[in-house]
Amino acid sequence: MFDLIVKGGTLPNGRVADIAIAGDRIVAVEPQIAATAARTIDATGDLVSPPFVDPHFHMDATLSYGLPRVNASGTLLEGIALWGELRDIATVEDMVTRAVAYCDWAASTGLLAIRTHVDTTPDHLRGVEAMLEVKARVAPYIDLQLVAFPQDGLYRTATGRANVIRALDMGVDVVGGIPHFERTMQDGADSVRDLARIAADRGLMLDLHCDETDDPHSRHVETLAAEVTRHGLGARAAGSHLTSMHSMDNYYVSKLLPLIAESGMCAIPNPLINITLQGRHDTYPKRRGLTRVKEMQALGIPVGWGQDCVLDPWYSLGTADMLDVAFMGLHVAQMTHPTEMARCFEMVTSVNARIMGLADYGLAPGCVASLVVLDAGNPTEAVRLRPARLAVVAKGQVISETPRGDAALSIAGRPGTVRRRHGAAT
Ligand code: FE2
């Protein structure tokens, strides 16, 4: 007798299987499981996936759109200035309330692991205090990984570096940075070396906002790759955004990409945000604001889509749905071949799990019993439709359910004929 069986679902690899769960673990994945369970979910014809994973978010700022005013220019720099006002008037309670509300949205879409950058610039470190509380509060259903992020630069403020160390000492998991926002290119390169050494010395992961600019000469990713190689950080290190690579000289990129591949580091582009933030100083043609995704993947560099922002000083929309992120990324990176479309689904699930270093992630015996049942027939269809999440299971518990949208389709014309929108329609 199991606690839960998810019956007849189609896994992302196309295999049809029953999944048996006991406690917080998957204990069997087989074509048919005859045993009984306290609860059974019929997933026949539905896609059953491991949960969505977001390796890049800003939860201390989320759901604050319009506070204290909107970003009129739509630029990264006005967003940073706006956040600089908000972070000093927001209380710990404000940030906890907004972040927990966001986590509830996320859980309802099947997004059950999130890496969030936490601004460590203000000496009060209220954001760190708030996000540590949120991490503990949502732990039963969301794995939250915190990054010590000196939003205003490691060296631009008197206490920037000290506050990163304080945040790490308070229990923040990952070392962050923003070299392109330091005062000079030299300061930026120095910050990369400094932060990589801090991560190596402490045995922590490293994830830098890196070259989030349209400047083709912003080349901190080169230093990052070299330092990752020097310290042997490998896939424990990531470069987020990397938008300058869009504008770099092609010859230089032909030297850069093998260096990144050699280091073993990961890349995290954030298509919803950078398609709107970048190119704001261009007339026409306007640059697209996305790094070279397919070119990095061709060299074996792990590239995962990140969400970055929802309703905050940098982005006025957002849904907490990683399929929206994959959908935008697919378009901007022109990943329209069938294998590329399917890869976009992996870029919000298994690839991101690898980037975050999640243990026991997946749909196999022994894995954590977290999964999502989608009203779609396969991963590409899920990206196309961004369909209902019929059930979300977190650590063995069914935490969210959504009815199928069949009723509307039946009213539309052929009751009993069109069962659902996706390819498994009967
Ligand atoms: Fe970011």
Short mmCIF file of C-alpha atoms and ligand atoms in Angstrom, two decimals:
data_model
loop_
_atom_site.label_atom_id
_atom_site.label_comp_id
_atom_site.label_asym_id
_atom_site.label_seq_id
_atom_site.Cartn_x
_atom_site.Cartn_y
_atom_site.Cartn_z
CA MET A 1 0.00 0.00 0.00
CA PHE A 2 1.54 3.27 -1.19
CA ASP A 3 0.60 6.80 -0.16
CA LEU A 4 0.04 7.97 -3.73
CA ILE A 5 0.08 6.52 -7.25
CA VAL A 6 0.13 8.74 -10.36
CA LYS A 7 -1.21 6.41 -13.04
CA GLY A 8 -0.62 6.26 -16.76
CA GLY A 9 1.21 9.53 -17.28
CA THR A 10 3.63 10.24 -20.13
CA LEU A 11 7.09 11.12 -18.83
CA PRO A 12 9.21 13.79 -20.61
CA ASN A 13 11.17 11.00 -22.38
CA GLY A 14 7.95 9.64 -23.87
CA ARG A 15 7.73 6.59 -21.64
CA VAL A 16 4.26 5.82 -20.19
CA ALA A 17 4.41 4.74 -16.55
CA ASP A 18 2.77 4.58 -13.16
CA ILE A 19 4.64 6.35 -10.35
CA ALA A 20 4.30 5.06 -6.78
CA ILE A 21 5.11 7.34 -3.84
CA ALA A 22 5.69 6.52 -0.16
CA GLY A 23 6.36 9.38 2.22
CA ASP A 24 8.44 12.00 0.43
CA ARG A 25 10.10 9.58 -2.02
CA ILE A 26 9.31 7.97 -5.35
CA VAL A 27 9.57 4.22 -4.74
CA ALA A 28 8.59 2.71 -8.09
CA VAL A 29 8.24 3.79 -11.74
CA GLU A 30 6.85 0.95 -13.83
CA PRO A 31 4.55 0.42 -16.84
CA GLN A 32 1.78 -0.76 -14.51
CA ILE A 33 1.66 -0.86 -10.72
CA ALA A 34 -1.10 -3.14 -9.42
CA ALA A 35 -0.78 -2.24 -5.73
CA THR A 36 -3.24 0.10 -4.07
CA ALA A 37 -2.58 3.53 -2.63
CA ALA A 38 -4.29 5.90 -0.24
CA ARG A 39 -4.78 8.22 -3.21
CA THR A 40 -4.58 7.71 -6.98
CA ILE A 41 -4.29 10.41 -9.65
CA ASP A 42 -5.31 9.37 -13.17
CA ALA A 43 -2.77 11.00 -15.48
CA THR A 44 -3.66 8.98 -18.58
CA GLY A 45 -2.73 11.03 -21.64
CA ASP A 46 -1.13 13.74 -19.52
CA LEU A 47 2.50 14.82 -19.27
CA VAL A 48 4.05 14.02 -15.88
CA SER A 49 7.25 15.95 -15.30
CA PRO A 50 9.68 16.59 -12.48
CA PRO A 51 8.96 20.05 -11.07
CA PHE A 52 9.94 23.29 -12.77
CA VAL A 53 13.12 24.93 -11.48
CA ASP A 54 14.05 28.62 -11.65
CA PRO A 55 17.79 29.28 -11.20
CA HIS A 56 17.53 33.09 -11.26
CA PHE A 57 15.04 35.25 -9.37
CA HIS A 58 14.79 38.33 -7.13
CA MET A 59 12.29 37.46 -4.43
CA ASP A 60 13.08 40.40 -2.16
CA ALA A 61 11.69 42.71 -4.86
CA THR A 62 8.86 40.61 -6.28
CA LEU A 63 5.23 41.79 -6.36
CA SER A 64 6.31 45.38 -5.66
CA TYR A 65 5.38 46.82 -9.05
CA GLY A 66 4.54 50.54 -8.73
CA LEU A 67 6.25 50.92 -5.34
CA PRO A 68 7.20 53.67 -4.85
CA ARG A 69 6.60 54.41 -8.57
CA VAL A 70 6.96 52.64 -11.91
CA ASN A 71 10.14 52.42 -14.00
CA ALA A 72 9.39 55.10 -16.61
CA SER A 73 12.40 54.53 -18.88
CA GLY A 74 12.21 50.72 -18.70
CA THR A 75 15.97 50.48 -18.28
CA LEU A 76 18.07 48.32 -15.96
CA LEU A 77 19.65 51.41 -14.42
CA GLU A 78 16.34 53.10 -13.52
CA GLY A 79 15.19 49.77 -12.08
CA ILE A 80 18.30 49.63 -9.85
CA ALA A 81 17.71 53.23 -8.72
CA LEU A 82 14.03 52.52 -8.00
CA TRP A 83 14.85 49.42 -6.00
CA GLY A 84 17.42 51.51 -4.09
CA GLU A 85 14.51 53.63 -2.82
CA LEU A 86 12.17 50.73 -2.09
CA ARG A 87 14.58 48.47 -0.19
CA ASP A 88 15.05 51.07 2.54
CA ILE A 89 11.35 51.66 3.15
CA ALA A 90 10.19 48.03 2.85
CA THR A 91 9.95 46.20 6.18
CA VAL A 92 10.94 42.59 6.76
CA GLU A 93 7.23 41.81 7.06
CA ASP A 94 6.48 43.50 3.69
CA MET A 95 9.10 41.40 1.94
CA VAL A 96 8.07 38.17 3.63
CA THR A 97 4.40 38.72 2.75
CA ARG A 98 5.15 39.41 -0.92
CA ALA A 99 7.63 36.56 -1.24
CA VAL A 100 5.35 33.97 0.35
CA ALA A 101 2.52 35.11 -1.94
CA TYR A 102 4.88 34.63 -4.89
CA CYS A 103 5.87 31.17 -3.65
CA ASP A 104 2.20 30.20 -3.58
CA TRP A 105 1.85 31.31 -7.21
CA ALA A 106 4.99 29.37 -8.06
CA ALA A 107 3.84 26.20 -6.33
CA SER A 108 0.53 26.29 -8.21
CA THR A 109 2.44 26.20 -11.52
CA GLY A 110 4.69 23.34 -10.39
CA LEU A 111 7.71 25.59 -9.78
CA LEU A 112 9.21 23.94 -6.69
CA ALA A 113 12.88 25.04 -6.63
CA ILE A 114 14.06 28.65 -6.92
CA ARG A 115 17.46 30.35 -6.64
CA THR A 116 16.90 33.93 -5.56
CA HIS A 117 19.43 36.73 -5.38
CA VAL A 118 19.10 38.79 -2.20
CA ASP A 119 20.37 42.36 -2.14
CA THR A 120 23.08 42.70 0.51
CA THR A 121 23.82 46.39 -0.17
CA PRO A 122 21.97 48.03 2.77
CA ASP A 123 23.72 47.66 6.11
CA HIS A 124 20.39 46.69 7.72
CA LEU A 125 20.30 43.46 5.63
CA ARG A 126 16.53 43.32 6.05
CA GLY A 127 16.21 41.50 2.72
CA VAL A 128 18.53 38.74 3.95
CA GLU A 129 16.61 38.44 7.20
CA ALA A 130 13.31 38.29 5.30
CA MET A 131 14.45 35.72 2.72
CA LEU A 132 15.94 33.42 5.37
CA GLU A 133 12.53 33.45 7.04
CA VAL A 134 10.78 32.77 3.71
CA LYS A 135 13.17 29.91 2.97
CA ALA A 136 12.25 28.22 6.26
CA ARG A 137 8.54 28.91 5.82
CA VAL A 138 8.18 27.46 2.30
CA ALA A 139 10.61 24.55 2.87
CA PRO A 140 7.79 21.97 3.01
CA TYR A 141 7.00 22.63 -0.66
CA ILE A 142 9.69 24.84 -2.27
CA ASP A 143 13.49 24.50 -2.15
CA LEU A 144 14.78 28.06 -1.95
CA GLN A 145 18.46 28.78 -2.57
CA LEU A 146 19.71 32.24 -1.57
CA VAL A 147 22.49 34.22 -3.29
CA ALA A 148 24.34 37.05 -1.51
CA PHE A 149 23.96 39.74 -4.15
CA PRO A 150 25.70 43.14 -3.79
CA GLN A 151 23.23 44.94 -6.08
CA ASP A 152 25.14 48.25 -5.96
CA GLY A 153 28.51 46.58 -6.52
CA LEU A 154 31.07 44.85 -4.30
CA TYR A 155 33.29 47.94 -4.19
CA ARG A 156 30.96 50.88 -4.99
CA THR A 157 29.76 51.20 -1.43
CA ALA A 158 31.93 51.31 1.68
CA THR A 159 30.38 48.15 3.17
CA GLY A 160 29.56 46.25 -0.04
CA ARG A 161 32.11 43.49 0.44
CA ALA A 162 31.68 43.24 4.21
CA ASN A 163 27.92 42.84 3.80
CA VAL A 164 28.34 39.93 1.36
CA ILE A 165 30.46 38.20 3.99
CA ARG A 166 27.91 39.02 6.72
CA ALA A 167 25.11 37.54 4.60
CA LEU A 168 27.11 34.36 3.96
CA ASP A 169 27.78 34.10 7.69
CA MET A 170 24.02 34.41 8.30
CA GLY A 171 23.41 31.30 6.20
CA VAL A 172 23.02 32.53 2.61
CA ASP A 173 23.96 29.68 0.26
CA VAL A 174 25.61 31.14 -2.85
CA VAL A 175 28.14 33.91 -3.63
CA GLY A 176 26.83 36.60 -6.01
CA GLY A 177 28.16 39.72 -7.71
CA ILE A 178 27.65 42.29 -10.44
CA PRO A 179 31.02 43.11 -12.07
CA HIS A 180 29.58 45.24 -14.91
CA PHE A 181 28.11 47.64 -12.33
CA GLU A 182 31.41 48.31 -10.53
CA ARG A 183 32.93 51.74 -11.20
CA THR A 184 35.52 50.54 -13.71
CA MET A 185 36.24 47.49 -15.84
CA GLN A 186 39.24 46.88 -13.60
CA ASP A 187 37.10 46.97 -10.45
CA GLY A 188 34.69 44.58 -12.15
CA ALA A 189 37.45 42.09 -13.00
CA ASP A 190 38.86 42.41 -9.47
CA SER A 191 35.41 41.70 -8.02
CA VAL A 192 35.13 38.51 -10.07
CA ARG A 193 38.51 37.28 -8.76
CA ASP A 194 37.59 38.25 -5.20
CA LEU A 195 34.18 36.55 -5.29
CA ALA A 196 35.49 33.37 -6.95
CA ARG A 197 38.08 33.05 -4.18
CA ILE A 198 35.44 33.60 -1.49
CA ALA A 199 33.30 30.84 -3.05
CA ALA A 200 36.26 28.48 -3.36
CA ASP A 201 37.50 29.12 0.20
CA ARG A 202 34.03 28.55 1.66
CA GLY A 203 33.11 25.62 -0.60
CA LEU A 204 30.09 27.51 -1.94
CA MET A 205 28.48 27.90 -5.33
CA LEU A 206 29.11 31.08 -7.36
CA ASP A 207 26.52 32.87 -9.51
CA LEU A 208 27.35 36.33 -10.86
CA HIS A 209 25.15 38.76 -12.71
CA CYS A 210 27.68 39.13 -15.50
CA ASP A 211 27.83 41.54 -18.44
CA GLU A 212 24.13 42.46 -18.28
CA THR A 213 24.71 45.28 -20.73
CA ASP A 214 24.66 46.02 -24.45
CA ASP A 215 28.34 47.05 -24.28
CA PRO A 216 30.26 44.64 -26.55
CA HIS A 217 33.40 45.40 -24.54
CA SER A 218 31.92 44.26 -21.22
CA ARG A 219 33.90 41.03 -20.95
CA HIS A 220 33.75 39.94 -17.33
CA VAL A 221 32.57 36.49 -18.37
CA GLU A 222 36.11 35.95 -19.68
CA THR A 223 37.53 36.60 -16.20
CA LEU A 224 34.77 34.51 -14.64
CA ALA A 225 35.56 31.51 -16.84
CA ALA A 226 39.28 31.84 -16.05
CA GLU A 227 38.66 32.02 -12.29
CA VAL A 228 36.22 29.09 -12.39
CA THR A 229 38.93 27.07 -14.13
CA ARG A 230 41.61 28.27 -11.67
CA HIS A 231 39.57 27.20 -8.62
CA GLY A 232 38.01 24.11 -10.22
CA LEU A 233 34.49 25.32 -9.46
CA GLY A 234 33.06 23.76 -12.64
CA ALA A 235 29.26 23.47 -12.73
CA ARG A 236 29.08 24.95 -9.22
CA ALA A 237 29.59 28.32 -10.93
CA ALA A 238 27.22 30.19 -13.23
CA GLY A 239 27.15 33.39 -15.22
CA SER A 240 23.72 35.01 -15.26
CA HIS A 241 22.43 37.16 -18.12
CA LEU A 242 25.66 37.43 -20.22
CA THR A 243 23.81 39.80 -22.57
CA SER A 244 26.92 41.63 -23.80
CA MET A 245 27.79 38.41 -25.64
CA HIS A 246 24.93 39.26 -28.01
CA SER A 247 26.85 42.34 -29.15
CA MET A 248 30.42 41.04 -29.04
CA ASP A 249 32.66 40.72 -32.06
CA ASN A 250 32.30 37.24 -33.57
CA TYR A 251 36.03 36.58 -33.65
CA TYR A 252 36.32 37.34 -29.95
CA VAL A 253 33.36 35.04 -29.19
CA SER A 254 35.12 32.24 -31.08
CA LYS A 255 37.88 32.49 -28.46
CA LEU A 256 35.56 33.07 -25.50
CA LEU A 257 33.13 30.17 -25.84
CA PRO A 258 35.78 27.41 -25.64
CA LEU A 259 37.12 29.10 -22.47
CA ILE A 260 33.65 28.96 -20.92
CA ALA A 261 33.24 25.32 -22.01
CA GLU A 262 36.66 24.46 -20.58
CA SER A 263 35.69 25.91 -17.19
CA GLY A 264 32.59 23.69 -16.91
CA MET A 265 30.51 26.67 -15.69
CA CYS A 266 26.82 27.16 -16.49
CA ALA A 267 24.95 30.02 -18.14
CA ILE A 268 21.58 31.47 -17.13
CA PRO A 269 19.91 33.77 -19.67
CA ASN A 270 16.68 35.49 -18.58
CA PRO A 271 14.70 36.07 -21.77
CA LEU A 272 11.55 37.78 -20.42
CA ILE A 273 13.58 40.48 -18.74
CA ASN A 274 16.42 41.02 -21.17
CA ILE A 275 14.17 41.23 -24.23
CA THR A 276 12.53 44.20 -22.51
CA LEU A 277 15.52 45.81 -20.72
CA GLN A 278 18.22 45.60 -23.37
CA GLY A 279 18.51 47.63 -26.54
CA ARG A 280 16.87 50.65 -24.92
CA HIS A 281 19.60 52.92 -26.25
CA ASP A 282 19.30 51.54 -29.79
CA THR A 283 17.23 53.09 -32.55
CA TYR A 284 16.98 50.49 -35.35
CA PRO A 285 17.98 47.77 -35.71
CA LYS A 286 17.34 47.08 -32.01
CA ARG A 287 19.39 44.35 -30.40
CA ARG A 288 17.53 41.42 -28.87
CA GLY A 289 19.19 41.36 -25.46
CA LEU A 290 19.80 37.64 -25.25
CA THR A 291 23.11 35.82 -24.97
CA ARG A 292 24.26 33.21 -27.53
CA VAL A 293 22.25 30.26 -26.28
CA LYS A 294 22.50 27.73 -29.10
CA GLU A 295 26.16 28.46 -29.69
CA MET A 296 26.98 27.72 -26.04
CA GLN A 297 24.86 24.57 -26.04
CA ALA A 298 26.68 23.35 -29.15
CA LEU A 299 29.88 23.35 -27.07
CA GLY A 300 28.24 21.45 -24.21
CA ILE A 301 27.86 24.44 -21.88
CA PRO A 302 24.80 23.91 -19.61
CA VAL A 303 22.34 26.73 -20.35
CA GLY A 304 19.10 27.08 -18.36
CA TRP A 305 16.32 29.66 -18.65
CA GLY A 306 15.80 31.92 -15.63
CA GLN A 307 12.78 34.07 -14.79
CA ASP A 308 14.59 36.93 -12.98
CA CYS A 309 11.60 39.15 -12.14
CA VAL A 310 7.83 39.23 -11.65
CA LEU A 311 6.05 42.55 -11.05
CA ASP A 312 9.00 44.55 -9.71
CA PRO A 313 11.10 47.62 -10.60
CA TRP A 314 12.57 45.83 -13.64
CA TYR A 315 9.60 43.95 -15.07
CA SER A 316 5.96 44.99 -15.11
CA LEU A 317 4.51 41.56 -15.95
CA GLY A 318 5.18 37.93 -15.00
CA THR A 319 3.28 34.88 -13.83
CA ALA A 320 5.68 32.59 -11.92
CA ASP A 321 5.22 30.12 -14.79
CA MET A 322 8.52 28.76 -16.15
CA LEU A 323 6.69 27.73 -19.33
CA ASP A 324 6.20 31.44 -20.08
CA VAL A 325 9.97 31.82 -19.70
CA ALA A 326 10.66 28.85 -21.99
CA PHE A 327 8.14 30.16 -24.54
CA MET A 328 9.83 33.57 -24.74
CA GLY A 329 13.31 32.03 -24.77
CA LEU A 330 12.37 29.69 -27.60
CA HIS A 331 11.26 32.65 -29.72
CA VAL A 332 14.10 35.05 -28.99
CA ALA A 333 16.78 32.37 -29.41
CA GLN A 334 14.99 31.00 -32.50
CA MET A 335 14.95 27.47 -31.05
CA THR A 336 12.27 26.17 -33.41
CA HIS A 337 13.69 22.80 -34.47
CA PRO A 338 11.83 19.93 -32.75
CA THR A 339 14.92 18.98 -30.74
CA GLU A 340 15.41 22.62 -29.72
CA MET A 341 11.78 23.05 -28.65
CA ALA A 342 12.02 19.92 -26.50
CA ARG A 343 15.30 21.25 -25.08
CA CYS A 344 13.55 24.44 -23.99
CA PHE A 345 11.44 22.29 -21.64
CA GLU A 346 14.60 20.68 -20.24
CA MET A 347 15.99 24.20 -19.74
CA VAL A 348 13.28 24.92 -17.15
CA THR A 349 13.41 21.48 -15.52
CA SER A 350 16.39 19.07 -15.55
CA VAL A 351 19.09 21.51 -16.74
CA ASN A 352 18.12 24.05 -14.09
CA ALA A 353 18.10 21.32 -11.43
CA ARG A 354 21.70 20.56 -12.41
CA ILE A 355 22.62 24.26 -12.29
CA MET A 356 21.19 24.54 -8.76
CA GLY A 357 22.82 21.27 -7.73
CA LEU A 358 19.52 19.76 -6.55
CA ALA A 359 19.92 16.34 -4.99
CA ASP A 360 17.60 13.45 -5.91
CA TYR A 361 15.74 15.40 -8.61
CA GLY A 362 13.83 13.44 -11.25
CA LEU A 363 11.28 10.71 -11.79
CA ALA A 364 13.10 7.57 -10.68
CA PRO A 365 12.97 5.38 -7.59
CA GLY A 366 14.76 7.14 -4.74
CA CYS A 367 14.10 10.65 -6.06
CA VAL A 368 12.21 13.25 -4.03
CA ALA A 369 8.48 12.78 -4.72
CA SER A 370 7.91 16.14 -6.39
CA LEU A 371 6.20 16.28 -9.78
CA VAL A 372 3.67 18.13 -11.88
CA VAL A 373 0.86 16.74 -14.05
CA LEU A 374 0.24 18.91 -17.12
CA ASP A 375 -2.70 18.93 -19.53
CA ALA A 376 -0.33 18.32 -22.48
CA GLY A 377 0.89 15.28 -24.35
CA ASN A 378 4.63 16.00 -24.44
CA PRO A 379 7.21 18.66 -23.47
CA THR A 380 6.98 20.63 -26.72
CA GLU A 381 3.21 20.77 -26.43
CA ALA A 382 3.60 22.01 -22.86
CA VAL A 383 5.77 24.91 -24.08
CA ARG A 384 3.28 25.66 -26.88
CA LEU A 385 0.15 25.59 -24.71
CA ARG A 386 1.45 26.50 -21.26
CA PRO A 387 -1.49 24.37 -20.10
CA ALA A 388 -3.24 23.76 -16.80
CA ARG A 389 -1.22 22.11 -14.06
CA LEU A 390 -3.75 19.40 -13.21
CA ALA A 391 -1.86 18.36 -10.07
CA VAL A 392 1.29 19.43 -8.28
CA VAL A 393 2.94 17.04 -5.83
CA ALA A 394 5.62 18.45 -3.49
CA LYS A 395 7.66 16.07 -1.33
CA GLY A 396 4.87 13.49 -1.43
CA GLN A 397 1.98 15.88 -0.77
CA VAL A 398 -0.62 16.96 -3.36
CA ILE A 399 -0.42 20.74 -2.87
CA SER A 400 -2.37 22.08 -5.85
CA GLU A 401 -5.00 20.83 -8.30
CA THR A 402 -6.65 22.46 -11.31
CA PRO A 403 -9.64 21.06 -13.23
CA ARG A 404 -9.21 20.35 -16.90
CA GLY A 405 -10.48 23.01 -19.29
CA ASP A 406 -12.74 20.44 -20.97
CA ALA A 407 -16.02 22.17 -20.16
CA ALA A 408 -15.36 25.21 -22.32
CA LEU A 409 -14.32 23.03 -25.22
CA SER A 410 -17.46 20.94 -24.96
CA ILE A 411 -19.68 24.00 -24.95
CA ALA A 412 -17.81 25.21 -28.02
CA GLY A 413 -19.30 22.50 -30.14
CA ARG A 414 -18.59 18.81 -29.92
CA PRO A 415 -19.23 17.51 -26.44
CA GLY A 416 -17.51 14.21 -25.85
CA THR A 417 -15.43 14.59 -29.00
CA VAL A 418 -12.83 17.17 -28.09
CA ARG A 419 -11.69 16.11 -24.67
CA ARG A 420 -8.79 18.52 -24.42
CA ARG A 421 -6.64 20.80 -26.50
CA HIS A 422 -3.53 18.73 -26.72
CA GLY A 423 -2.56 15.89 -29.04
CA ALA A 424 -4.08 13.17 -26.87
CA ALA A 425 -7.60 14.46 -27.63
CA THR A 426 -10.16 11.68 -27.96
FE FE2 B 1 18.89 39.22 -11.98
#
